[in-house]
PDB file of C-alpha atoms in Angstrom:
ATOM      1  CA  MET A   1      21.311 -35.672  -4.558  1.00 70.00           C
ATOM      2  CA  SER A   2      23.120 -34.658  -1.127  1.00 93.00           C
ATOM      3  CA  THR A   3      21.065 -33.647   2.022  1.00 96.00           C
ATOM      4  CA  PRO A   4      20.927 -30.068   3.236  1.00 98.00           C
ATOM      5  CA  GLU A   5      23.243 -31.019   5.962  1.00 97.00           C
ATOM      6  CA  GLU A   6      26.000 -32.262   3.418  1.00 97.00           C
ATOM      7  CA  ARG A   7      25.353 -29.153   1.342  1.00 97.00           C
ATOM      8  CA  ILE A   8      26.217 -27.010   4.299  1.00 98.00           C
ATOM      9  CA  LYS A   9      29.485 -28.751   4.810  1.00 97.00           C
ATOM     10  CA  GLU A  10      30.184 -28.519   0.894  1.00 97.00           C
ATOM     11  CA  LEU A  11      29.760 -24.944   1.218  1.00 97.00           C
ATOM     12  CA  GLY A  12      32.630 -24.919   4.067  1.00 97.00           C
ATOM     13  CA  LEU A  13      30.012 -23.993   6.677  1.00 97.00           C
ATOM     14  CA  GLN A  14      28.880 -25.505   9.814  1.00 96.00           C
ATOM     15  CA  LEU A  15      25.630 -25.236  11.773  1.00 96.00           C
ATOM     16  CA  PRO A  16      26.186 -23.018  14.776  1.00 96.00           C
ATOM     17  CA  GLU A  17      24.761 -23.819  18.181  1.00 94.00           C
ATOM     18  CA  VAL A  18      21.381 -22.093  18.502  1.00 94.00           C
ATOM     19  CA  PRO A  19      22.039 -19.374  21.024  1.00 82.00           C
ATOM     20  CA  ALA A  20      19.823 -19.120  24.072  1.00 81.00           C
ATOM     21  CA  PRO A  21      16.949 -16.393  23.709  1.00 84.00           C
ATOM     22  CA  ALA A  22      17.960 -13.005  24.919  1.00 78.00           C
ATOM     23  CA  GLY A  23      14.294 -12.393  25.935  1.00 86.00           C
ATOM     24  CA  VAL A  24      11.052 -14.227  26.546  1.00 93.00           C
ATOM     25  CA  TYR A  25      10.736 -16.191  23.210  1.00 94.00           C
ATOM     26  CA  THR A  26      12.087 -19.365  21.883  1.00 96.00           C
ATOM     27  CA  PRO A  27      14.285 -19.620  18.603  1.00 97.00           C
ATOM     28  CA  ALA A  28      11.690 -21.632  16.643  1.00 98.00           C
ATOM     29  CA  VAL A  29       8.116 -22.916  17.024  1.00 98.00           C
ATOM     30  CA  ARG A  30       6.464 -25.590  15.105  1.00 98.00           C
ATOM     31  CA  SER A  31       2.815 -25.375  14.402  1.00 98.00           C
ATOM     32  CA  GLY A  32       1.248 -27.975  12.359  1.00 97.00           C
ATOM     33  CA  SER A  33       3.531 -28.620   9.228  1.00 98.00           C
ATOM     34  CA  HIS A  34       5.374 -25.188   9.550  1.00 98.00           C
ATOM     35  CA  VAL A  35       8.409 -24.125  11.602  1.00 98.00           C
ATOM     36  CA  TYR A  36       8.640 -20.341  12.316  1.00 98.00           C
ATOM     37  CA  THR A  37      11.909 -18.891  13.457  1.00 98.00           C
ATOM     38  CA  SER A  38      12.473 -15.843  15.569  1.00 97.00           C
ATOM     39  CA  GLY A  39      14.540 -13.285  14.177  1.00 97.00           C
ATOM     40  CA  GLN A  40      18.123 -14.226  13.970  1.00 97.00           C
ATOM     41  CA  VAL A  41      20.871 -11.672  14.174  1.00 97.00           C
ATOM     42  CA  PRO A  42      24.369 -12.557  12.852  1.00 97.00           C
ATOM     43  CA  PHE A  43      25.809 -13.995  16.031  1.00 96.00           C
ATOM     44  CA  VAL A  44      29.086 -15.868  15.506  1.00 96.00           C
ATOM     45  CA  ASP A  45      30.214 -17.716  18.527  1.00 93.00           C
ATOM     46  CA  GLY A  46      27.721 -15.731  20.860  1.00 91.00           C
ATOM     47  CA  ALA A  47      28.883 -12.255  19.586  1.00 94.00           C
ATOM     48  CA  LEU A  48      27.977  -9.940  16.643  1.00 96.00           C
ATOM     49  CA  PRO A  49      31.159  -9.460  14.423  1.00 97.00           C
ATOM     50  CA  VAL A  50      29.997  -6.063  13.394  1.00 97.00           C
ATOM     51  CA  THR A  51      27.494  -3.410  14.556  1.00 98.00           C
ATOM     52  CA  GLY A  52      25.975  -0.339  13.092  1.00 98.00           C
ATOM     53  CA  LYS A  53      23.858   0.800  10.111  1.00 98.00           C
ATOM     54  CA  VAL A  54      24.230  -0.517   6.656  1.00 98.00           C
ATOM     55  CA  GLY A  55      24.990   2.364   4.485  1.00 98.00           C
ATOM     56  CA  ALA A  56      26.951   4.287   7.133  1.00 98.00           C
ATOM     57  CA  GLU A  57      29.258   2.101   9.538  1.00 98.00           C
ATOM     58  CA  VAL A  58      28.537  -1.213   7.383  1.00 98.00           C
ATOM     59  CA  GLY A  59      28.857  -1.666   3.883  1.00 98.00           C
ATOM     60  CA  LEU A  60      26.827  -3.490   1.369  1.00 98.00           C
ATOM     61  CA  GLU A  61      29.089  -6.418   0.793  1.00 98.00           C
ATOM     62  CA  GLU A  62      29.614  -6.880   4.454  1.00 98.00           C
ATOM     63  CA  ALA A  63      25.928  -6.599   5.172  1.00 98.00           C
ATOM     64  CA  TYR A  64      25.343  -9.403   2.555  1.00 98.00           C
ATOM     65  CA  GLU A  65      27.596 -11.767   4.175  1.00 98.00           C
ATOM     66  CA  LEU A  66      26.165 -10.901   7.494  1.00 98.00           C
ATOM     67  CA  ALA A  67      22.578 -11.792   6.098  1.00 98.00           C
ATOM     68  CA  ARG A  68      24.163 -15.162   5.200  1.00 98.00           C
ATOM     69  CA  ILE A  69      25.270 -15.817   8.885  1.00 98.00           C
ATOM     70  CA  CYS A  70      21.680 -14.634   9.741  1.00 98.00           C
ATOM     71  CA  ALA A  71      20.100 -17.530   7.354  1.00 98.00           C
ATOM     72  CA  LEU A  72      22.624 -20.022   8.772  1.00 98.00           C
ATOM     73  CA  ASN A  73      21.471 -19.152  12.234  1.00 98.00           C
ATOM     74  CA  ALA A  74      17.860 -19.601  11.244  1.00 98.00           C
ATOM     75  CA  ILE A  75      18.531 -23.049   9.311  1.00 98.00           C
ATOM     76  CA  ALA A  76      20.259 -24.047  12.684  1.00 98.00           C
ATOM     77  CA  ALA A  77      16.920 -23.271  14.744  1.00 98.00           C
ATOM     78  CA  VAL A  78      14.885 -25.250  12.324  1.00 98.00           C
ATOM     79  CA  GLN A  79      17.225 -28.281  12.566  1.00 98.00           C
ATOM     80  CA  ALA A  80      17.017 -27.840  16.282  1.00 97.00           C
ATOM     81  CA  GLU A  81      13.344 -27.945  16.079  1.00 97.00           C
ATOM     82  CA  VAL A  82      12.718 -30.932  13.641  1.00 97.00           C
ATOM     83  CA  GLY A  83      16.000 -32.748  13.932  1.00 95.00           C
ATOM     84  CA  ASP A  84      16.692 -33.357  10.006  1.00 96.00           C
ATOM     85  CA  LEU A  85      16.907 -30.614   7.454  1.00 98.00           C
ATOM     86  CA  SER A  86      15.703 -33.114   4.863  1.00 97.00           C
ATOM     87  CA  ARG A  87      12.257 -32.975   6.402  1.00 98.00           C
ATOM     88  CA  VAL A  88      12.162 -29.221   5.036  1.00 98.00           C
ATOM     89  CA  THR A  89       9.893 -29.620   1.936  1.00 98.00           C
ATOM     90  CA  ARG A  90       9.687 -25.911   1.362  1.00 98.00           C
ATOM     91  CA  VAL A  91      11.229 -22.807   2.697  1.00 98.00           C
ATOM     92  CA  VAL A  92       7.811 -20.681   2.367  1.00 98.00           C
ATOM     93  CA  LYS A  93       8.840 -17.187   3.496  1.00 98.00           C
ATOM     94  CA  VAL A  94      11.963 -14.956   4.525  1.00 98.00           C
ATOM     95  CA  VAL A  95      11.640 -11.867   6.257  1.00 98.00           C
ATOM     96  CA  GLY A  96      14.740  -9.605   6.491  1.00 98.00           C
ATOM     97  CA  PHE A  97      15.388  -6.422   8.308  1.00 98.00           C
ATOM     98  CA  VAL A  98      18.300  -4.070   7.633  1.00 99.00           C
ATOM     99  CA  ALA A  99      19.258  -1.417  10.080  1.00 98.00           C
ATOM    100  CA  SER A 100      19.654   1.354   7.379  1.00 98.00           C
ATOM    101  CA  ALA A 101      21.251   4.720   7.190  1.00 98.00           C
ATOM    102  CA  PRO A 102      18.635   7.177   6.039  1.00 97.00           C
ATOM    103  CA  ASP A 103      19.720   7.213   2.468  1.00 97.00           C
ATOM    104  CA  PHE A 104      20.429   3.425   2.139  1.00 98.00           C
ATOM    105  CA  THR A 105      17.738   1.718  -0.267  1.00 98.00           C
ATOM    106  CA  GLN A 106      19.581  -1.465  -1.263  1.00 98.00           C
ATOM    107  CA  GLN A 107      17.950  -3.669   1.521  1.00 98.00           C
ATOM    108  CA  PRO A 108      17.132  -6.423  -1.270  1.00 98.00           C
ATOM    109  CA  ALA A 109      20.695  -6.850  -2.260  1.00 98.00           C
ATOM    110  CA  VAL A 110      21.466  -7.298   1.433  1.00 98.00           C
ATOM    111  CA  ILE A 111      18.936  -9.938   2.052  1.00 98.00           C
ATOM    112  CA  ASN A 112      19.873 -11.604  -1.141  1.00 98.00           C
ATOM    113  CA  GLY A 113      22.821 -12.876   1.214  1.00 98.00           C
ATOM    114  CA  ALA A 114      20.166 -14.848   3.029  1.00 98.00           C
ATOM    115  CA  SER A 115      18.165 -15.893  -0.045  1.00 98.00           C
ATOM    116  CA  GLU A 116      21.051 -17.277  -1.827  1.00 98.00           C
ATOM    117  CA  LEU A 117      22.320 -19.236   1.011  1.00 98.00           C
ATOM    118  CA  ILE A 118      18.872 -20.797   1.737  1.00 98.00           C
ATOM    119  CA  GLY A 119      18.723 -21.690  -2.024  1.00 98.00           C
ATOM    120  CA  GLN A 120      22.292 -23.295  -1.944  1.00 98.00           C
ATOM    121  CA  VAL A 121      21.261 -25.422   1.113  1.00 98.00           C
ATOM    122  CA  PHE A 122      17.777 -26.502   0.046  1.00 98.00           C
ATOM    123  CA  GLY A 123      17.790 -26.279  -3.678  1.00 97.00           C
ATOM    124  CA  ALA A 124      14.341 -26.017  -5.051  1.00 97.00           C
ATOM    125  CA  ALA A 125      12.745 -26.352  -1.890  1.00 98.00           C
ATOM    126  CA  GLY A 126      14.622 -23.288  -0.804  1.00 98.00           C
ATOM    127  CA  VAL A 127      12.724 -20.918  -3.344  1.00 98.00           C
ATOM    128  CA  HIS A 128      10.664 -18.633  -1.270  1.00 98.00           C
ATOM    129  CA  ALA A 129       8.480 -15.533  -0.919  1.00 98.00           C
ATOM    130  CA  ARG A 130      10.559 -12.747   0.829  1.00 98.00           C
ATOM    131  CA  SER A 131      10.290  -9.341   2.151  1.00 98.00           C
ATOM    132  CA  ALA A 132      13.391  -7.116   2.776  1.00 98.00           C
ATOM    133  CA  VAL A 133      12.587  -4.080   5.078  1.00 98.00           C
ATOM    134  CA  GLY A 134      14.795  -1.123   6.055  1.00 98.00           C
ATOM    135  CA  VAL A 135      14.451  -0.310   9.667  1.00 98.00           C
ATOM    136  CA  ALA A 136      15.854   2.472  12.146  1.00 98.00           C
ATOM    137  CA  ALA A 137      17.644   0.027  14.377  1.00 98.00           C
ATOM    138  CA  LEU A 138      17.866  -3.620  15.462  1.00 98.00           C
ATOM    139  CA  PRO A 139      18.508  -5.269  18.888  1.00 95.00           C
ATOM    140  CA  LEU A 140      22.023  -5.065  20.077  1.00 95.00           C
ATOM    141  CA  ASN A 141      22.706  -2.625  17.138  1.00 98.00           C
ATOM    142  CA  ALA A 142      22.881  -5.622  14.598  1.00 98.00           C
ATOM    143  CA  PRO A 143      22.860  -4.487  11.142  1.00 98.00           C
ATOM    144  CA  VAL A 144      20.572  -7.288   9.738  1.00 98.00           C
ATOM    145  CA  GLU A 145      18.133  -9.732  11.214  1.00 98.00           C
ATOM    146  CA  VAL A 146      16.493 -12.512   9.320  1.00 98.00           C
ATOM    147  CA  GLU A 147      13.677 -14.841  10.006  1.00 98.00           C
ATOM    148  CA  LEU A 148      12.090 -17.767   8.010  1.00 98.00           C
ATOM    149  CA  ILE A 149       9.092 -20.089   7.847  1.00 98.00           C
ATOM    150  CA  ALA A 150       9.672 -23.678   6.689  1.00 98.00           C
ATOM    151  CA  GLU A 151       7.225 -26.269   5.742  1.00 98.00           C
ATOM    152  CA  ILE A 152       8.111 -29.811   7.123  1.00 98.00           C
ATOM    153  CA  GLY A 153       6.919 -32.985   5.466  1.00 94.00           C
TER     154      GLY A 153
END
């Protein structure tokens, strides 16, 4: 079986550099056998490719792809904390936030982008509990934000 890093490459993806925090926090913290990531917005090369609310300026399919980017950024934060993604024995929890137009109710479909990528990277260890929450606004007018908790062996 291939490693998570190899699966990322097989998906045609590359782990990004973890961006410097925009505030007083760290991208990831290890406590005991768990790593908690801070919320990750869909930065690509240090910038948001799209801004706005899902269901208004941002469509469902585009938001799904942005959630994948958020998840990739969160995975990069985990790797920066523990070195080797093969040390992840379980992705325990994913929380996704969707900046939503008032009538948008498909937050779970957006966050499926993150959940599916995590499953592709970690296999059975990527099956997780999850919350998908609609919010009025996110930092920098990001459409999506994702955080995760991973168990390390």
